[in-house]
PDB file of C-alpha atoms and ligand atoms in Angstrom:
ATOM      1  CA  MET A 169      52.535 203.458 182.674  1.00  0.00           C
ATOM      2  CA  ASN A 170      54.723 200.427 182.939  1.00  0.00           C
ATOM      3  CA  ILE A 171      52.983 198.930 185.995  1.00  0.00           C
ATOM      4  CA  SER A 172      54.817 195.791 187.122  1.00  0.00           C
ATOM      5  CA  HIS A 173      52.545 194.447 189.890  1.00  0.00           C
ATOM      6  CA  ILE A 174      50.106 195.243 192.676  1.00  0.00           C
ATOM      7  CA  GLU A 175      52.330 196.730 195.382  1.00  0.00           C
ATOM      8  CA  HIS A 176      49.649 196.461 198.073  1.00  0.00           C
ATOM      9  CA  ILE A 177      45.980 196.650 198.925  1.00  0.00           C
ATOM     10  CA  GLY A 178      45.072 199.203 201.615  1.00  0.00           C
ATOM     11  CA  ILE A 179      42.290 198.361 204.047  1.00  0.00           C
ATOM     12  CA  ALA A 180      40.819 200.946 206.420  1.00  0.00           C
ATOM     13  CA  VAL A 181      40.212 199.617 209.932  1.00  0.00           C
ATOM     14  CA  LYS A 182      38.892 201.199 213.106  1.00  0.00           C
ATOM     15  CA  ASN A 183      41.280 199.442 215.474  1.00  0.00           C
ATOM     16  CA  LEU A 184      44.691 198.316 214.229  1.00  0.00           C
ATOM     17  CA  ASN A 185      45.481 195.969 217.118  1.00  0.00           C
ATOM     18  CA  GLU A 186      42.116 194.204 216.908  1.00  0.00           C
ATOM     19  CA  SER A 187      42.453 193.876 213.132  1.00  0.00           C
ATOM     20  CA  ILE A 188      46.009 192.516 213.385  1.00  0.00           C
ATOM     21  CA  LYS A 189      44.613 189.859 215.744  1.00  0.00           C
ATOM     22  CA  PHE A 190      42.064 188.811 213.110  1.00  0.00           C
ATOM     23  CA  TYR A 191      44.672 188.688 210.330  1.00  0.00           C
ATOM     24  CA  GLU A 192      47.117 186.720 212.490  1.00  0.00           C
ATOM     25  CA  GLU A 193      44.895 184.476 214.580  1.00  0.00           C
ATOM     26  CA  VAL A 194      42.071 183.764 212.132  1.00  0.00           C
ATOM     27  CA  LEU A 195      43.699 184.130 208.709  1.00  0.00           C
ATOM     28  CA  GLY A 196      47.121 182.956 209.896  1.00  0.00           C
ATOM     29  CA  PHE A 197      49.265 185.730 208.405  1.00  0.00           C
ATOM     30  CA  LYS A 198      52.194 187.375 210.190  1.00  0.00           C
ATOM     31  CA  CYS A 199      52.373 191.131 210.669  1.00  0.00           C
ATOM     32  CA  TYR A 200      55.974 191.993 209.737  1.00  0.00           C
ATOM     33  CA  SER A 201      55.884 195.731 210.338  1.00  0.00           C
ATOM     34  CA  ILE A 202      53.912 198.505 212.030  1.00  0.00           C
ATOM     35  CA  GLU A 203      54.628 202.064 210.975  1.00  0.00           C
ATOM     36  CA  GLU A 204      53.107 205.477 211.572  1.00  0.00           C
ATOM     37  CA  VAL A 205      52.897 207.826 208.581  1.00  0.00           C
ATOM     38  CA  LYS A 206      52.465 211.140 210.372  1.00  0.00           C
ATOM     39  CA  ASP A 207      51.630 213.370 207.398  1.00  0.00           C
ATOM     40  CA  GLN A 208      48.878 210.927 206.363  1.00  0.00           C
ATOM     41  CA  LYS A 209      47.544 210.639 209.929  1.00  0.00           C
ATOM     42  CA  VAL A 210      47.659 206.833 209.847  1.00  0.00           C
ATOM     43  CA  ARG A 211      49.213 203.902 211.629  1.00  0.00           C
ATOM     44  CA  THR A 212      49.803 200.988 209.287  1.00  0.00           C
ATOM     45  CA  ALA A 213      50.415 197.250 209.624  1.00  0.00           C
ATOM     46  CA  PHE A 214      51.825 195.099 206.838  1.00  0.00           C
ATOM     47  CA  PHE A 215      51.342 191.438 205.910  1.00  0.00           C
ATOM     48  CA  MET A 216      52.643 189.397 202.980  1.00  0.00           C
ATOM     49  CA  VAL A 217      50.103 186.989 201.513  1.00  0.00           C
ATOM     50  CA  GLY A 218      52.022 184.996 198.938  1.00  0.00           C
ATOM     51  CA  GLN A 219      53.350 187.713 196.636  1.00  0.00           C
ATOM     52  CA  THR A 220      50.718 190.260 197.619  1.00  0.00           C
ATOM     53  CA  LYS A 221      51.039 192.802 200.381  1.00  0.00           C
ATOM     54  CA  ILE A 222      48.138 193.898 202.579  1.00  0.00           C
ATOM     55  CA  GLU A 223      48.333 197.239 204.400  1.00  0.00           C
ATOM     56  CA  LEU A 224      45.931 197.835 207.280  1.00  0.00           C
ATOM     57  CA  LEU A 225      45.315 201.524 207.964  1.00  0.00           C
ATOM     58  CA  GLU A 226      44.096 202.987 211.244  1.00  0.00           C
ATOM     59  CA  SER A 227      43.480 206.704 211.424  1.00  0.00           C
ATOM     60  CA  THR A 228      45.352 208.619 214.111  1.00  0.00           C
ATOM     61  CA  GLU A 229      43.087 211.695 213.674  1.00  0.00           C
ATOM     62  CA  PRO A 230      39.369 211.824 212.843  1.00  0.00           C
ATOM     63  CA  ASP A 231      40.025 214.448 210.116  1.00  0.00           C
ATOM     64  CA  GLY A 232      42.661 212.339 208.279  1.00  0.00           C
ATOM     65  CA  PRO A 233      41.846 210.659 204.933  1.00  0.00           C
ATOM     66  CA  VAL A 234      41.248 207.267 206.562  1.00  0.00           C
ATOM     67  CA  GLY A 235      39.271 208.761 209.455  1.00  0.00           C
ATOM     68  CA  LYS A 236      36.978 210.554 206.997  1.00  0.00           C
ATOM     69  CA  PHE A 237      36.652 207.410 204.846  1.00  0.00           C
ATOM     70  CA  ILE A 238      35.589 205.277 207.830  1.00  0.00           C
ATOM     71  CA  GLU A 239      33.163 207.953 209.019  1.00  0.00           C
ATOM     72  CA  LYS A 240      31.498 207.983 205.597  1.00  0.00           C
ATOM     73  CA  LYS A 241      31.747 204.376 204.387  1.00  0.00           C
ATOM     74  CA  GLY A 242      32.864 202.289 207.371  1.00  0.00           C
ATOM     75  CA  GLU A 243      35.759 199.835 207.382  1.00  0.00           C
ATOM     76  CA  GLY A 244      36.791 198.249 204.101  1.00  0.00           C
ATOM     77  CA  ILE A 245      39.061 198.380 201.074  1.00  0.00           C
ATOM     78  CA  HIS A 246      40.469 201.902 200.919  1.00  0.00           C
ATOM     79  CA  HIS A 247      42.909 201.855 197.991  1.00  0.00           C
ATOM     80  CA  ILE A 248      44.924 199.765 195.576  1.00  0.00           C
ATOM     81  CA  ALA A 249      48.591 200.509 194.969  1.00  0.00           C
ATOM     82  CA  PHE A 250      50.515 199.678 191.800  1.00  0.00           C
ATOM     83  CA  ALA A 251      54.288 199.526 191.461  1.00  0.00           C
ATOM     84  CA  VAL A 252      55.725 201.584 188.623  1.00  0.00           C
ATOM     85  CA  LYS A 253      59.271 202.045 187.329  1.00  0.00           C
ATOM     86  CA  SER A 254      59.200 205.841 187.146  1.00  0.00           C
ATOM     87  CA  LEU A 255      56.650 207.611 189.303  1.00  0.00           C
ATOM     88  CA  ALA A 256      57.297 211.045 187.804  1.00  0.00           C
ATOM     89  CA  ASP A 257      56.773 209.704 184.262  1.00  0.00           C
ATOM     90  CA  SER A 258      53.642 207.771 185.318  1.00  0.00           C
ATOM     91  CA  LEU A 259      52.128 210.899 186.887  1.00  0.00           C
ATOM     92  CA  LYS A 260      52.808 212.889 183.712  1.00  0.00           C
ATOM     93  CA  GLU A 261      51.227 210.141 181.641  1.00  0.00           C
ATOM     94  CA  ALA A 262      48.177 209.889 183.918  1.00  0.00           C
ATOM     95  CA  GLU A 263      47.686 213.663 183.823  1.00  0.00           C
ATOM     96  CA  SER A 264      47.991 213.771 180.047  1.00  0.00           C
ATOM     97  CA  ASN A 265      45.227 211.133 179.939  1.00  0.00           C
ATOM     98  CA  GLY A 266      42.940 213.423 181.933  1.00  0.00           C
ATOM     99  CA  VAL A 267      43.357 211.731 185.316  1.00  0.00           C
ATOM    100  CA  GLN A 268      42.996 214.013 188.333  1.00  0.00           C
ATOM    101  CA  LEU A 269      46.149 213.815 190.446  1.00  0.00           C
ATOM    102  CA  ILE A 270      45.926 214.134 194.227  1.00  0.00           C
ATOM    103  CA  ASP A 271      49.719 214.367 194.403  1.00  0.00           C
ATOM    104  CA  LYS A 272      51.318 216.217 191.506  1.00  0.00           C
ATOM    105  CA  HIS A 273      54.761 215.129 192.661  1.00  0.00           C
ATOM    106  CA  PRO A 274      56.080 211.982 194.350  1.00  0.00           C
ATOM    107  CA  ARG A 275      56.244 212.086 198.130  1.00  0.00           C
ATOM    108  CA  ALA A 276      57.527 209.802 200.859  1.00  0.00           C
ATOM    109  CA  GLY A 277      55.210 206.935 201.865  1.00  0.00           C
ATOM    110  CA  ALA A 278      55.437 203.923 204.165  1.00  0.00           C
ATOM    111  CA  GLU A 279      58.266 201.395 203.765  1.00  0.00           C
ATOM    112  CA  GLY A 280      60.570 203.995 202.198  1.00  0.00           C
ATOM    113  CA  LEU A 281      58.630 204.100 198.913  1.00  0.00           C
ATOM    114  CA  ASN A 282      57.936 207.182 196.824  1.00  0.00           C
ATOM    115  CA  ILE A 283      54.195 207.396 196.334  1.00  0.00           C
ATOM    116  CA  ALA A 284      51.429 209.460 194.733  1.00  0.00           C
ATOM    117  CA  PHE A 285      47.648 209.120 194.700  1.00  0.00           C
ATOM    118  CA  LEU A 286      45.183 209.456 191.802  1.00  0.00           C
ATOM    119  CA  HIS A 287      41.707 210.762 192.608  1.00  0.00           C
ATOM    120  CA  PRO A 288      38.983 208.056 192.807  1.00  0.00           C
ATOM    121  CA  LYS A 289      36.620 210.278 190.781  1.00  0.00           C
ATOM    122  CA  SER A 290      38.854 209.723 187.746  1.00  0.00           C
ATOM    123  CA  THR A 291      39.911 206.112 188.415  1.00  0.00           C
ATOM    124  CA  CYS A 292      36.541 204.313 188.253  1.00  0.00           C
ATOM    125  CA  GLY A 293      35.802 204.923 191.936  1.00  0.00           C
ATOM    126  CA  VAL A 294      38.914 203.249 193.359  1.00  0.00           C
ATOM    127  CA  LEU A 295      41.478 205.414 195.130  1.00  0.00           C
ATOM    128  CA  THR A 296      44.669 204.475 193.276  1.00  0.00           C
ATOM    129  CA  GLU A 297      48.229 204.815 194.526  1.00  0.00           C
ATOM    130  CA  LEU A 298      51.361 204.577 192.409  1.00  0.00           C
ATOM    131  CA  CYS A 299      54.575 203.504 194.147  1.00  0.00           C
ATOM    132  CA  GLU A 300      58.209 203.579 193.136  1.00  0.00           C
ATOM    133  CA  LYS A 301      61.233 202.112 194.859  1.00  0.00           C
ATOM    134  CA  PRO A 302      63.707 204.994 195.295  1.00  0.00           C
TER     135      PRO A 302
HETATM  136  N1  CMX B 453      37.952 205.361 197.732  1.00  0.00           N
HETATM  137  C1  CMX B 453      36.936 205.730 196.901  1.00  0.00           C
HETATM  138  N2  CMX B 453      36.285 206.912 196.999  1.00  0.00           N
HETATM  139  C2  CMX B 453      36.682 207.731 197.990  1.00  0.00           C
HETATM  140  C3  CMX B 453      37.711 207.409 198.888  1.00  0.00           C
HETATM  141  C4  CMX B 453      38.360 206.164 198.730  1.00  0.00           C
HETATM  142  N3  CMX B 453      39.346 205.786 199.529  1.00  0.00           N
HETATM  143  N4  CMX B 453      37.874 208.424 199.770  1.00  0.00           N
HETATM  144  C5  CMX B 453      36.964 209.364 199.435  1.00  0.00           C
HETATM  145  N5  CMX B 453      36.252 208.935 198.372  1.00  0.00           N
HETATM  146  C6  CMX B 453      35.161 209.661 197.714  1.00  0.00           C
HETATM  147  C7  CMX B 453      34.071 210.038 198.707  1.00  0.00           C
HETATM  148  O1  CMX B 453      33.134 208.995 198.880  1.00  0.00           O
HETATM  149  C8  CMX B 453      33.457 211.258 198.050  1.00  0.00           C
HETATM  150  O2  CMX B 453      32.570 210.862 197.036  1.00  0.00           O
HETATM  151  P1  CMX B 453      31.158 211.623 196.845  1.00  0.00           P
HETATM  152  O3  CMX B 453      31.539 213.029 196.454  1.00  0.00           O
HETATM  153  O4  CMX B 453      30.503 210.853 195.747  1.00  0.00           O
HETATM  154  O5  CMX B 453      30.474 211.560 198.161  1.00  0.00           O
HETATM  155  C9  CMX B 453      34.672 211.934 197.391  1.00  0.00           C
HETATM  156  O6  CMX B 453      35.650 210.910 197.234  1.00  0.00           O
HETATM  157  C10 CMX B 453      35.233 213.059 198.233  1.00  0.00           C
HETATM  158  O7  CMX B 453      35.432 212.521 199.525  1.00  0.00           O
HETATM  159  P2  CMX B 453      35.577 213.339 200.876  1.00  0.00           P
HETATM  160  O8  CMX B 453      35.163 212.480 202.006  1.00  0.00           O
HETATM  161  O9  CMX B 453      34.955 214.681 200.707  1.00  0.00           O
HETATM  162  O10 CMX B 453      37.085 213.421 201.050  1.00  0.00           O
HETATM  163  P3  CMX B 453      38.107 214.432 200.464  1.00  0.00           P
HETATM  164  O11 CMX B 453      37.694 215.018 199.167  1.00  0.00           O
HETATM  165  O12 CMX B 453      38.467 215.346 201.565  1.00  0.00           O
HETATM  166  O13 CMX B 453      39.316 213.430 200.188  1.00  0.00           O
HETATM  167  C11 CMX B 453      40.608 211.999 198.853  1.00  0.00           C
HETATM  168  C12 CMX B 453      39.208 212.304 199.354  1.00  0.00           C
HETATM  169  C13 CMX B 453      40.570 210.665 198.127  1.00  0.00           C
HETATM  170  C14 CMX B 453      41.048 213.139 197.919  1.00  0.00           C
HETATM  171  C15 CMX B 453      41.573 211.952 200.112  1.00  0.00           C
HETATM  172  O14 CMX B 453      41.160 210.903 200.963  1.00  0.00           O
HETATM  173  C16 CMX B 453      43.022 211.749 199.733  1.00  0.00           C
HETATM  174  O15 CMX B 453      43.725 212.689 199.414  1.00  0.00           O
HETATM  175  N6  CMX B 453      43.518 210.487 199.755  1.00  0.00           N
HETATM  176  C17 CMX B 453      44.916 210.207 199.432  1.00  0.00           C
HETATM  177  C18 CMX B 453      45.766 210.052 200.665  1.00  0.00           C
HETATM  178  C19 CMX B 453      45.329 208.898 201.512  1.00  0.00           C
HETATM  179  O16 CMX B 453      44.298 208.260 201.295  1.00  0.00           O
HETATM  180  N7  CMX B 453      46.138 208.596 202.539  1.00  0.00           N
HETATM  181  C20 CMX B 453      45.893 207.505 203.445  1.00  0.00           C
HETATM  182  C21 CMX B 453      46.733 206.307 203.106  1.00  0.00           C
HETATM  183  C22 CMX B 453      48.201 206.601 203.304  1.00  0.00           C
HETATM  184  C23 CMX B 453      49.093 205.405 203.148  1.00  0.00           C
HETATM  185  O17 CMX B 453      48.745 204.406 202.491  1.00  0.00           O
HETATM  186  O18 CMX B 453      50.222 205.486 203.711  1.00  0.00           O
END
């Protein structure tokens, strides 16, 4: 699949502002961006930790993917995202290896990236996102 690095780790939180406070005031990181992704029904906050990015996700609707996740499992790690060179090729490769695709085609995600999700039932229980810089 030609994965180059972990693009980010997504963490589902109930309250974005409270969680930003913890990440800034207790852990000492700086939130560099807050963005709403309307079609995913989330508000996100980003932090760089060394070379690794953390994305906090607050649901804007109870029936969104993060709202449903929190309802079922509570706050916690929601997904891992890998950077790939060609998202379309990686999706084809994943599908040919029997992986269930949530997104059959790349779509627009936060920070201007093209993204697609693989279903956790076929990725060892971890919701997996692939990201490509356009
Ligand atoms: N990690 C691991 N397993 C997960 C999961 C997650 N994040 N979310 C759901 N599941 C599991 C559930 O526990 C459930 O398992 P069981 O059948 O064993 O109980 C199963 O998947 C189905 O869960 P569900 O609550 O019925 O939810 P849906 O099938 O409606 O949706 C999923 C699950 C993963 C397909 C959906 O959340 C999705 O499409 N996610 C991709 C988009 C997304 O997560 N967007 C938010 C982030 C956007 C961003 O980063 O910008």
